[in-house]
PDB file of C-alpha atoms in Angstrom:
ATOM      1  CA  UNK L 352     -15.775   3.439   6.863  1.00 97.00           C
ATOM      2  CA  UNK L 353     -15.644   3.918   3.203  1.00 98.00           C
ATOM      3  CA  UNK L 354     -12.695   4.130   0.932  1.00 98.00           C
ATOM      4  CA  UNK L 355     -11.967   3.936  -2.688  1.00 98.00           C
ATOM      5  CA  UNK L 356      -9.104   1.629  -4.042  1.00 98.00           C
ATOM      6  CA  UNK L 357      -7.634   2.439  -7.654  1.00 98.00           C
ATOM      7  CA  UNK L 358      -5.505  -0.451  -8.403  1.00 95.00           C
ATOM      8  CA  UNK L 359      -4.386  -2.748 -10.654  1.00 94.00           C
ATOM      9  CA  UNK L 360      -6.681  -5.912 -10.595  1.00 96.00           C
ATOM     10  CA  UNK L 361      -6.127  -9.982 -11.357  1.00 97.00           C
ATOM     11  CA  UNK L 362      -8.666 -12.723 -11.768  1.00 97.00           C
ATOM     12  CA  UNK L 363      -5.698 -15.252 -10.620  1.00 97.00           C
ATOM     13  CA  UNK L 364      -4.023 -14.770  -7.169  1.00 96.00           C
ATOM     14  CA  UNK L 365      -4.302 -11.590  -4.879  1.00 96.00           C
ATOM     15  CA  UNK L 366      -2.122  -8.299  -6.073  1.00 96.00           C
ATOM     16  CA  UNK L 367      -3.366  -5.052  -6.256  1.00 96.00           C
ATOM     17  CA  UNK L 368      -6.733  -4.808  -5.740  1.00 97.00           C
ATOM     18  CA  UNK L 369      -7.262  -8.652  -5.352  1.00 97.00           C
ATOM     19  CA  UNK L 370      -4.907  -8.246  -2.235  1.00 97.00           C
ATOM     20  CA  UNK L 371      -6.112  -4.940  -0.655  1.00 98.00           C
ATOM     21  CA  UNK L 372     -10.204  -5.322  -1.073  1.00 98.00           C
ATOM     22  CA  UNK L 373     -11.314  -8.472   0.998  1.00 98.00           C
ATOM     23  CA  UNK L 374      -8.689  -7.358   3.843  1.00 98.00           C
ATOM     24  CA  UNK L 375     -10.304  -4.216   3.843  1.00 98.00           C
ATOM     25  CA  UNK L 376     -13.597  -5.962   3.842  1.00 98.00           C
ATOM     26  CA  UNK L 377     -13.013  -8.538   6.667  1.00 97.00           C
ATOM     27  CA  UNK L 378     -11.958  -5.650   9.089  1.00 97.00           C
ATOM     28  CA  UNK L 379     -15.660  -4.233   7.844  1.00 97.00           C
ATOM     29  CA  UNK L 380     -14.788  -1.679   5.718  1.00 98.00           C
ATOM     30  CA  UNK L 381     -16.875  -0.483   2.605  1.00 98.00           C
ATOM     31  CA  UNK L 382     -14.230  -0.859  -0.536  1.00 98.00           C
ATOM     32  CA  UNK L 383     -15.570   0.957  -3.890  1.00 98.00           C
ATOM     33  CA  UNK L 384     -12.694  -0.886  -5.860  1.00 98.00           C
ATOM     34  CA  UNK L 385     -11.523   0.811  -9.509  1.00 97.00           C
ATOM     35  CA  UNK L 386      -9.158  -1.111 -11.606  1.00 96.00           C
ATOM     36  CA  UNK L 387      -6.456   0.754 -13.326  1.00 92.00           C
ATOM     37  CA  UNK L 388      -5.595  -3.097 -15.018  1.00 91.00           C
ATOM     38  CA  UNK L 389      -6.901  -6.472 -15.433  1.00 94.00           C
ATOM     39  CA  UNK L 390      -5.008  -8.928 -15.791  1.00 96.00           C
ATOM     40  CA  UNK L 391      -5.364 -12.396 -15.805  1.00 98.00           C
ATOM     41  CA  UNK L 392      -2.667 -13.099 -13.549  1.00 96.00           C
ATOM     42  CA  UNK L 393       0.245 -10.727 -12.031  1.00 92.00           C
ATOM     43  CA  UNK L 394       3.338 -10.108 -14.614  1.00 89.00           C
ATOM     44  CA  UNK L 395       5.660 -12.244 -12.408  1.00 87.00           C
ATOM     45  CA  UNK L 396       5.262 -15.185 -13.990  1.00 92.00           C
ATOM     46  CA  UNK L 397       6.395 -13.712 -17.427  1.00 91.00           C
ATOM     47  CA  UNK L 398       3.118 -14.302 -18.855  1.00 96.00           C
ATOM     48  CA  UNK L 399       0.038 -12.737 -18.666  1.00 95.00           C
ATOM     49  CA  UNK L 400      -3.193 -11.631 -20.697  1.00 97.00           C
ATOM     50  CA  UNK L 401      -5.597  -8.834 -19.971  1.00 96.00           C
ATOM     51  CA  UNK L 402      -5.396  -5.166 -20.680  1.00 91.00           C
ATOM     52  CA  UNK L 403      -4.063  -1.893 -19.331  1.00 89.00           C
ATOM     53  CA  UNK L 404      -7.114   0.924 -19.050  1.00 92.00           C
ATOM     54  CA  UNK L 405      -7.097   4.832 -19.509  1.00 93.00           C
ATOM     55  CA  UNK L 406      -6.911   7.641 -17.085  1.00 95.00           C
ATOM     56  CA  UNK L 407     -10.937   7.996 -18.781  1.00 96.00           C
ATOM     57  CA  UNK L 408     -12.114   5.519 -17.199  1.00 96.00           C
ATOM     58  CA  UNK L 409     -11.026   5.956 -13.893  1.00 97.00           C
ATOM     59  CA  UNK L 410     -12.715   9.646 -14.353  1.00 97.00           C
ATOM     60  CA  UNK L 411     -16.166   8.128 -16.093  1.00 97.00           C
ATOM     61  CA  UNK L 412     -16.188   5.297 -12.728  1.00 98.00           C
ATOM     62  CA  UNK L 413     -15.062   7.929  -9.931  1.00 98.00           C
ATOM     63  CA  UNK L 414     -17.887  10.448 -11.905  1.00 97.00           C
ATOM     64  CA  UNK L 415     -20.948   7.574 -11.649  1.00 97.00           C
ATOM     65  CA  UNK L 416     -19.946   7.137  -7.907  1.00 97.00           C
ATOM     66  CA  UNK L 417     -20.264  11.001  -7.588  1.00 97.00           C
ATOM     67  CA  UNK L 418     -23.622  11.157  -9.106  1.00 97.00           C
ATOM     68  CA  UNK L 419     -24.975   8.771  -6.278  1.00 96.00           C
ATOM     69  CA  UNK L 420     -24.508  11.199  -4.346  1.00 96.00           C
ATOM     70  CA  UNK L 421     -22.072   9.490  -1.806  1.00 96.00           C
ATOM     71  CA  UNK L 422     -18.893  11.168  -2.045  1.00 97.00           C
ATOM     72  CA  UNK L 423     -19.392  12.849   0.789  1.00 97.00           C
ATOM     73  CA  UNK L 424     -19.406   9.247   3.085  1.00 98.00           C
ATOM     74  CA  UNK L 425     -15.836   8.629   1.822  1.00 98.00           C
ATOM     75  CA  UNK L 426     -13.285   8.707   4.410  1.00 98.00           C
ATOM     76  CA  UNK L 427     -10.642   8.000   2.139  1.00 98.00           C
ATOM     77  CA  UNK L 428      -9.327   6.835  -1.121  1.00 98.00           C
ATOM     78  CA  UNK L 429      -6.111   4.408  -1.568  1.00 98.00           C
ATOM     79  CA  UNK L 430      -3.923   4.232  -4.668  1.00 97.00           C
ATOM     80  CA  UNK L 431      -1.264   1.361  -5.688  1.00 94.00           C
ATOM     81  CA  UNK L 432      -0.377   0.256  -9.469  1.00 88.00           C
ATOM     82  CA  UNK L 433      -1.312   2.792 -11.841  1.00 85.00           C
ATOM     83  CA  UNK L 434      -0.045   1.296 -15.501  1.00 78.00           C
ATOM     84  CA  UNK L 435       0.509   4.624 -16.878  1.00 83.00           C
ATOM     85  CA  UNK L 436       0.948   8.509 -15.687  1.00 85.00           C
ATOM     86  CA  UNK L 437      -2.428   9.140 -17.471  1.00 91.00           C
ATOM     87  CA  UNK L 438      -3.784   6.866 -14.912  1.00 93.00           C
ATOM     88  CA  UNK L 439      -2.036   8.631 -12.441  1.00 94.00           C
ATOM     89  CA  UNK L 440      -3.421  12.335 -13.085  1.00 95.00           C
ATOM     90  CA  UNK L 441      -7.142  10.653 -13.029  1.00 97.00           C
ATOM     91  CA  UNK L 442      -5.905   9.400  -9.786  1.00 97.00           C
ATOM     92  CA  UNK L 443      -5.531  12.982  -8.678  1.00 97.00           C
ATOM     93  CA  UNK L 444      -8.484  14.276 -10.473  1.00 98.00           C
ATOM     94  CA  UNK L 445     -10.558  11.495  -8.227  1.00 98.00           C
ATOM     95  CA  UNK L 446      -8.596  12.380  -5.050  1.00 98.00           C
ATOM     96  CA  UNK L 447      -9.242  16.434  -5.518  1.00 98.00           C
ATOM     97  CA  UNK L 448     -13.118  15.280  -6.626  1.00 98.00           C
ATOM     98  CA  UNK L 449     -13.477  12.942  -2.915  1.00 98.00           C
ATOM     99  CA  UNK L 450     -12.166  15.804  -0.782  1.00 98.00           C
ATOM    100  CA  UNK L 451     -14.003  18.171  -2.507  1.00 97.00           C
ATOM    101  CA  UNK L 452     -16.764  16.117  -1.038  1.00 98.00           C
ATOM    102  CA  UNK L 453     -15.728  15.337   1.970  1.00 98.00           C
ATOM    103  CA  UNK L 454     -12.543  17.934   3.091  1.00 98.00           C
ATOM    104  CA  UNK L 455     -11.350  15.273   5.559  1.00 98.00           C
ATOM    105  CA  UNK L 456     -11.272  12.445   3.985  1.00 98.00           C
ATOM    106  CA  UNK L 457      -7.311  11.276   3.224  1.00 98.00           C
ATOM    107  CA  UNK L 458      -5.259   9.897   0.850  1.00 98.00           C
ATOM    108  CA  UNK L 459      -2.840   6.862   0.743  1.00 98.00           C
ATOM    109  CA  UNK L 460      -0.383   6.135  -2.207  1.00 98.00           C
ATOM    110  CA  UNK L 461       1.323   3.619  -2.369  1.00 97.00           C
ATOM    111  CA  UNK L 462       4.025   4.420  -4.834  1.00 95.00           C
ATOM    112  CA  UNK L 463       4.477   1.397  -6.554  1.00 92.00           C
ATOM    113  CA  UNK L 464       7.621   2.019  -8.640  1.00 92.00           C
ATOM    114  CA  UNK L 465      10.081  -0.987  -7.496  1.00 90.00           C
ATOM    115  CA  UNK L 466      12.077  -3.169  -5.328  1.00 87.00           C
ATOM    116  CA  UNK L 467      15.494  -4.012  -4.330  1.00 82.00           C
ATOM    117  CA  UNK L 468      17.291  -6.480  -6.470  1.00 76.00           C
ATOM    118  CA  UNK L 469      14.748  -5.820  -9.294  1.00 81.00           C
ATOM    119  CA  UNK L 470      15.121  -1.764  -9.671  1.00 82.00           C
ATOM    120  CA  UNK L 471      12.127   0.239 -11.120  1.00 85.00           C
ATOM    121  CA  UNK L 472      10.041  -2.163 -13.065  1.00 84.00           C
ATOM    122  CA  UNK L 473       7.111   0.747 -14.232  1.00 83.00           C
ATOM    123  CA  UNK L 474       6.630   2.263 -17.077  1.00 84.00           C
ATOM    124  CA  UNK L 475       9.077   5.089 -18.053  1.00 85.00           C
ATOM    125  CA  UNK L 476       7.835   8.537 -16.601  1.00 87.00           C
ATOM    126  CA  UNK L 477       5.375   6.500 -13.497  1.00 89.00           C
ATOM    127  CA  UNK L 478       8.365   7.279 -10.911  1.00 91.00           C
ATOM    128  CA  UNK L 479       9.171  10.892 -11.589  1.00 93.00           C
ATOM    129  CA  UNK L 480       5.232  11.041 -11.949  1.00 93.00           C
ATOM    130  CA  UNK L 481       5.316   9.903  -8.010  1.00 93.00           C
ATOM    131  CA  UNK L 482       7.508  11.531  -6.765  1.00 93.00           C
ATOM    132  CA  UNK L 483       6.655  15.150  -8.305  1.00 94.00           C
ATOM    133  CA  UNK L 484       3.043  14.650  -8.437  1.00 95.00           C
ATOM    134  CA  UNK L 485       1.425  12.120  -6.226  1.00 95.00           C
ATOM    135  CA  UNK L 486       3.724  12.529  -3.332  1.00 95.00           C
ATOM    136  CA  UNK L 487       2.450  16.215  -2.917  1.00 96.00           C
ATOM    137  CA  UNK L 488      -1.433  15.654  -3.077  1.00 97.00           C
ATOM    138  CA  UNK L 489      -0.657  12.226  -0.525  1.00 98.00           C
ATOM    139  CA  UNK L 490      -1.923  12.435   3.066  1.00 98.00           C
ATOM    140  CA  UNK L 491      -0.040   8.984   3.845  1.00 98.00           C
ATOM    141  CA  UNK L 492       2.235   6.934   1.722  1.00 98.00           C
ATOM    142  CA  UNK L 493       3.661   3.603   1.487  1.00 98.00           C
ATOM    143  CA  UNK L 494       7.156   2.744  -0.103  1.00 97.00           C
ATOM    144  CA  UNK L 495       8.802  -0.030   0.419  1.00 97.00           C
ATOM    145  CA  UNK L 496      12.933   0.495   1.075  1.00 97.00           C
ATOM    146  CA  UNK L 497      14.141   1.110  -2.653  1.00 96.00           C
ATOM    147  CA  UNK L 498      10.863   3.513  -3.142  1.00 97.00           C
ATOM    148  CA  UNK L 499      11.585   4.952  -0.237  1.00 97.00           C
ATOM    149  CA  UNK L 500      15.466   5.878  -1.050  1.00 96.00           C
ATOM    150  CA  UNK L 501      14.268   6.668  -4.806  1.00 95.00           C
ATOM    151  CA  UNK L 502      11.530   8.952  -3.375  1.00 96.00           C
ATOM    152  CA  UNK L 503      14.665  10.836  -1.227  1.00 96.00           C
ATOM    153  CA  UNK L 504      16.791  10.666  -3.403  1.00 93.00           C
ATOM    154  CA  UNK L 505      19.079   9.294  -0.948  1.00 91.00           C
ATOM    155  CA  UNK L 506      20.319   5.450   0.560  1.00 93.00           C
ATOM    156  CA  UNK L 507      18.719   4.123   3.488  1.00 95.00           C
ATOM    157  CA  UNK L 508      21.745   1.873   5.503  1.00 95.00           C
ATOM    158  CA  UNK L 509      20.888   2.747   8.717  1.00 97.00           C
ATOM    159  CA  UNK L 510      18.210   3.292  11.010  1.00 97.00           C
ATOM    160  CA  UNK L 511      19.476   7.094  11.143  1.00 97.00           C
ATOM    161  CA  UNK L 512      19.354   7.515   7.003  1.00 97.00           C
ATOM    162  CA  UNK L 513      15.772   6.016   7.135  1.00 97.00           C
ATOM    163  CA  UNK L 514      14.363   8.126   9.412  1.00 97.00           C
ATOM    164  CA  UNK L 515      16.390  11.030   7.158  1.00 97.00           C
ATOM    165  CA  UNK L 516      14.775   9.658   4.209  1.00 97.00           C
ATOM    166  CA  UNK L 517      11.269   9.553   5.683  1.00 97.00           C
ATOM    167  CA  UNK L 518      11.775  13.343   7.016  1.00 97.00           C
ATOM    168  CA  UNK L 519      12.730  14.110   2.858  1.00 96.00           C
ATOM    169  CA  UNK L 520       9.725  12.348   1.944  1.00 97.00           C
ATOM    170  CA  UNK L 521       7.625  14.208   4.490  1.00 97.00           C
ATOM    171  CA  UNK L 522       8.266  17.479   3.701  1.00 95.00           C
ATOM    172  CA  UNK L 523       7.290  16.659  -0.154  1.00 93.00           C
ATOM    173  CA  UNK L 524       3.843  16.838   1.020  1.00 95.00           C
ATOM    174  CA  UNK L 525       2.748  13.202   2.927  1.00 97.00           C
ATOM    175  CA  UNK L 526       2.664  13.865   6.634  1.00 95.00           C
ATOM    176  CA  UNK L 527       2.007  10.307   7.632  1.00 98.00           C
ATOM    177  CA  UNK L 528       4.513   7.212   6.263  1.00 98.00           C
ATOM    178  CA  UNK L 529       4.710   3.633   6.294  1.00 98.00           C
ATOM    179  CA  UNK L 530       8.108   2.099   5.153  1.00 98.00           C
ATOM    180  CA  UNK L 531       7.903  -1.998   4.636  1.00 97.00           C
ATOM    181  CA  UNK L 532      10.327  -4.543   3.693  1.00 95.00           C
ATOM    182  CA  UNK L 533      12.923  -2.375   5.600  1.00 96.00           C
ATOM    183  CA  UNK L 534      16.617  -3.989   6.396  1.00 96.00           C
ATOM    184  CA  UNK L 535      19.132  -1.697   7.676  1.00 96.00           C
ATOM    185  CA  UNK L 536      22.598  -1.948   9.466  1.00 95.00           C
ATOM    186  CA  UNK L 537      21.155  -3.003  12.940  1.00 94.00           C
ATOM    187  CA  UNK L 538      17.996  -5.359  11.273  1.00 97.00           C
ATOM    188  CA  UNK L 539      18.837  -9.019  12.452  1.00 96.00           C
ATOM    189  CA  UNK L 540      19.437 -11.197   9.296  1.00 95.00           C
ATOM    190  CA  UNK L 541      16.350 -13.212  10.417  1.00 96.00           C
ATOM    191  CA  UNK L 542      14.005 -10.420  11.188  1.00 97.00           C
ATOM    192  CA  UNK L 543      12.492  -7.404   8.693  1.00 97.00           C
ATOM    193  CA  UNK L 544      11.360  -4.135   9.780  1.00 98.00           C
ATOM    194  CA  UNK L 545       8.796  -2.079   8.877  1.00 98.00           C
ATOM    195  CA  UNK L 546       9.021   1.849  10.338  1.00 98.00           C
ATOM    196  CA  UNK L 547       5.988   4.314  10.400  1.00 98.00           C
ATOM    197  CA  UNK L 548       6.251   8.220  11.330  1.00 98.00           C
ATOM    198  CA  UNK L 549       4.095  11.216  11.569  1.00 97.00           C
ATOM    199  CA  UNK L 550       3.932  14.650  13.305  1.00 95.00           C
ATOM    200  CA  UNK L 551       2.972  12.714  16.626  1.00 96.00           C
ATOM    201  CA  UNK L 552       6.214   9.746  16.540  1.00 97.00           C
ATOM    202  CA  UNK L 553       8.418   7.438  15.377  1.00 98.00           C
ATOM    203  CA  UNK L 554       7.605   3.195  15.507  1.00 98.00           C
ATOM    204  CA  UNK L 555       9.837   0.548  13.986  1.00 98.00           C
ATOM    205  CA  UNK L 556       8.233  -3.132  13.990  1.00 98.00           C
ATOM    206  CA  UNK L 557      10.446  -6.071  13.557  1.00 98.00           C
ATOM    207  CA  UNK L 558       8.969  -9.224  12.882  1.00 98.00           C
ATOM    208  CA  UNK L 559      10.697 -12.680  12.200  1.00 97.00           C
ATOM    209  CA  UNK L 560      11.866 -12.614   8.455  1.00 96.00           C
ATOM    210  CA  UNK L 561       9.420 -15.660   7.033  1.00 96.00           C
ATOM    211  CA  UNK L 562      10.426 -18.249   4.185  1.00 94.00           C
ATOM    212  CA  UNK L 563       8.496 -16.851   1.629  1.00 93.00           C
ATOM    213  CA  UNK L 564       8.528 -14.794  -1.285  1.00 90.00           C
ATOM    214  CA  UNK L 565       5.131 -13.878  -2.875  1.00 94.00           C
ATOM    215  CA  UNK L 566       3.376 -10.918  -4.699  1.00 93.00           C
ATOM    216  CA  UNK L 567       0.746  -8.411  -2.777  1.00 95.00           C
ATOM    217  CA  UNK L 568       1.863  -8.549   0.619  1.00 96.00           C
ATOM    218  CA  UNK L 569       2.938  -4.805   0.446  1.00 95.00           C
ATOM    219  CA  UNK L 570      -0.207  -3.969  -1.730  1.00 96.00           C
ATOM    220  CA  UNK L 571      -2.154  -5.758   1.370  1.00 98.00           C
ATOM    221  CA  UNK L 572      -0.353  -4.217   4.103  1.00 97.00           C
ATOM    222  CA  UNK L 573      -0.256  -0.833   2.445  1.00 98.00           C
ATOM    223  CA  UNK L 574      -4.497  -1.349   2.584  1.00 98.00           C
ATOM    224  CA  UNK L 575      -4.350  -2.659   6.170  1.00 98.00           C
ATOM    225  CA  UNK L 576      -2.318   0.070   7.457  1.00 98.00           C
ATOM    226  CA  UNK L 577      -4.504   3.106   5.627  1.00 98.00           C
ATOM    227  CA  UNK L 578      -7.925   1.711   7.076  1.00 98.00           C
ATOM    228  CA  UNK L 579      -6.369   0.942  10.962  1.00 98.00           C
ATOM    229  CA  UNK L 580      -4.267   4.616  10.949  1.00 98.00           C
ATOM    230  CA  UNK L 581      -8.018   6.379   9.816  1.00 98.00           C
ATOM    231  CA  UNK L 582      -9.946   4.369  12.663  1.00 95.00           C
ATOM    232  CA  UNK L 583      -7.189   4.300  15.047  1.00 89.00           C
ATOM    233  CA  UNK L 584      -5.671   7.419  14.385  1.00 91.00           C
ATOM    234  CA  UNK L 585      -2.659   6.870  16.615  1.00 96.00           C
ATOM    235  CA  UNK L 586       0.213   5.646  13.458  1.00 97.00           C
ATOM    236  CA  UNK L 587       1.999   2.913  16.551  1.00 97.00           C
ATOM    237  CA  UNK L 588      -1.077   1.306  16.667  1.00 97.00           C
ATOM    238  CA  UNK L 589      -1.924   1.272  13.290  1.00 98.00           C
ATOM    239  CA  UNK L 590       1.923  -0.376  12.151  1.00 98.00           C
ATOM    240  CA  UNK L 591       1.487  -2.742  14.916  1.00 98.00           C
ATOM    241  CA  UNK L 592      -1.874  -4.358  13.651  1.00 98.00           C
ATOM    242  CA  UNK L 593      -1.308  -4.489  10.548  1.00 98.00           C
ATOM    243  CA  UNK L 594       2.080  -5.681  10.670  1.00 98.00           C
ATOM    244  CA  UNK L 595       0.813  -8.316  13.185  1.00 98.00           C
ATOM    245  CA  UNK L 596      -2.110  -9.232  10.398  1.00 98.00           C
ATOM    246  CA  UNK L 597       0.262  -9.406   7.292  1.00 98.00           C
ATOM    247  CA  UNK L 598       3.157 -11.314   9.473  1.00 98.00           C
ATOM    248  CA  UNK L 599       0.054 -13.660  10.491  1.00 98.00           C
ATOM    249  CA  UNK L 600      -1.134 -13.668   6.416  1.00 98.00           C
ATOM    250  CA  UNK L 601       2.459 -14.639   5.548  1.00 98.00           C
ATOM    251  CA  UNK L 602       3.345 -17.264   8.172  1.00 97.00           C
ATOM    252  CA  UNK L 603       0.289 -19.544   7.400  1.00 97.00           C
ATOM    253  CA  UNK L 604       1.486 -18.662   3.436  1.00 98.00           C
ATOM    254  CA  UNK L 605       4.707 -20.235   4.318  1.00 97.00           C
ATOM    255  CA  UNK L 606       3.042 -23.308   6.557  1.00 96.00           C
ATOM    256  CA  UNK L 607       1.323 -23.945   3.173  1.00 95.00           C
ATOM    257  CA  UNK L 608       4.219 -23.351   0.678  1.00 94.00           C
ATOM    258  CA  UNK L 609       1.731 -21.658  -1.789  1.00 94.00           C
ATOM    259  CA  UNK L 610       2.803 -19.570  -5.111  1.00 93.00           C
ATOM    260  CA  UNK L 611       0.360 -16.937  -4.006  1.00 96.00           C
ATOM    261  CA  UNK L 612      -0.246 -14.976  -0.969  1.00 97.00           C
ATOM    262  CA  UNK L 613      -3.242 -17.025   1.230  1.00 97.00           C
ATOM    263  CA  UNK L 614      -5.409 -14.157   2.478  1.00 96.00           C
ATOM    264  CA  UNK L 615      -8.718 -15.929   1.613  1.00 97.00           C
ATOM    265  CA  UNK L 616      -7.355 -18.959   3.500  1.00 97.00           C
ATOM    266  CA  UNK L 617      -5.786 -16.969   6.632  1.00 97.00           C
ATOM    267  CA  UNK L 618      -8.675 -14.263   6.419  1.00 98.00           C
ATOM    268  CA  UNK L 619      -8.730 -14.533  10.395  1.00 97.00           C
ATOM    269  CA  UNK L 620      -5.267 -13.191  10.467  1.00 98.00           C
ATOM    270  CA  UNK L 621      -6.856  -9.796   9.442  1.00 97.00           C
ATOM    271  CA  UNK L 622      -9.067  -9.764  12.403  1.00 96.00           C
ATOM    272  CA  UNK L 623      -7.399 -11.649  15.084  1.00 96.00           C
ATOM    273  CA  UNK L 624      -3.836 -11.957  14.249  1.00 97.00           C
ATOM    274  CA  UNK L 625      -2.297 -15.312  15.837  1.00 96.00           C
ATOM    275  CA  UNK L 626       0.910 -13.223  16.679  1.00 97.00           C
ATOM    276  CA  UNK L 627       0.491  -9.611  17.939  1.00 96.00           C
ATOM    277  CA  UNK L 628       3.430  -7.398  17.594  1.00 97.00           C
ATOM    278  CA  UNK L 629       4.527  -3.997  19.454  1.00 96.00           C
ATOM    279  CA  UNK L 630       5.979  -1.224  17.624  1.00 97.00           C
ATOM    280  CA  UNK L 631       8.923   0.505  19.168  1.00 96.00           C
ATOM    281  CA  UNK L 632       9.051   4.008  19.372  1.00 97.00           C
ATOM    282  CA  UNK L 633      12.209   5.074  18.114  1.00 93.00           C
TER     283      UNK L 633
END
């Protein structure tokens, strides 16, 4: 399998594309990583060097891959952070220019635009650019809970207004969701959820809620989930591995009591998760 990532990028700790790529590579998947930023370390600790880049550059990198003449091997391409809406319409100019190439292959946004208890944290126009321009060209997509109720423009309290939510998404164009970091009327104070739907079904995961707060998990598990749903193809399956991987990631994170998220050290969690999950069909 082959897949472009267009992400941001750090030299210190794992976000963006320094969480998604080696995943992706331990389960043995061919990554062509573009950076949409590097930084030298993720803007959470309030300070940072490095530089934003251009939507150009995404078009001039996506444009030297194309004249290798291997576009057409690329099952899919998989977008998080994009830094600026320019960056996001060379996203889309690189998705049309892959399936163009290869019709089937799919893309996965992750529509990086906030959190709960932090609200957007983007720059102004990135959400509205998400949700009226990326969400429609998506094949899958990856909110967490706020994205998700920003995306549908609704609030997601209950299991019932999350699946409503992920229908609203839906019919904006993504047929296939993931929704992480989900806590809803009925989600045990100690556990999380995490709910994935497409035409074939509905699965909610719960996994113990962990100790830990960290950047990248949902940039890794948004990765994860993208490459097992294309090799799987069956969207139970492909929540319940990759949750089971990024609960696995996270617990020895935890053991550890690191600042950043240990997926070099717990790299076997990828492949052979300690703890294996089941999704519930809901």
């Amino acid at each position: 399998m082959n897949l472009i990532s267009i992400q941001s990028h750090v030299a210190y700790g794992h976000v963006g594309n320094s969480a998604a790529v080696f995943p992706l590579q331990r389960m043995g998947v061919e990554v062509w990583p573009i950076h949409t930023v590097q930084f030298s370390n993720h803007t959470g600790y309030g300070k940072w060097q490095g530089r934003t880049f251009d939507g150009d550059l995404v078009r001039e990198l996506v444009g030297g891959i194309e004249q290798r003449g291997c576009l057409g091997e690329c099952d899919g391409l998989l977008s998080g952070y994009m830094g600026s809406a320019d960056i996001g319409a060379a996203i889309l100019d690189a998705v049309a220019t892959v399936k163009r190439a290869n019709p089937s292959a799919k893309y996965c946004c992750d529509p990086v635009i906030g959190d709960v208890g932090r609200g957007i944290f983007v720059r102004e126009g990135i959400a509205e650019f998400m949700r009226e321009k990326a969400l429609p060209a998506a094949d899958i997509v990856t909110p967490n809970q706020f994205e998700l109720d920003y995306l549908s423009g609704g609030e997601s309290k209950t299991l019932a207004d999350a699946l409503g939510a992920v229908k609203a998404v839906q019919a904006l164009g993504p047929r296939a969701m993931l929704v992480t970091s989900l806590h809803v009327d009925d989600t045990p104070e100690d556990a999380i959820d995490m709910l994935a739907a497409d035409d074939t079904g509905r699965f909610r995961l719960r996994t113990p809620k962990l100790p830990v707060v960290v950047n990248g998990a949902g940039d890794a598990i948004a990765a994860l989930f993208f490459a097992h749903y294309l090799r799987e193809g069956k969207i139970g399956e492909a929540l319940a591995r990759a949750g089971s991987a990024i609960y696995g990631v996270l617990a020895k994170t935890a053991d550890a009591g690191a600042p950043e998220i240990q997926i070099v050290t717990a790299q076997h969690e990828v492949v052979e998760p300690s703890k294996l999950f089941e999704a519930e069909e809901i």
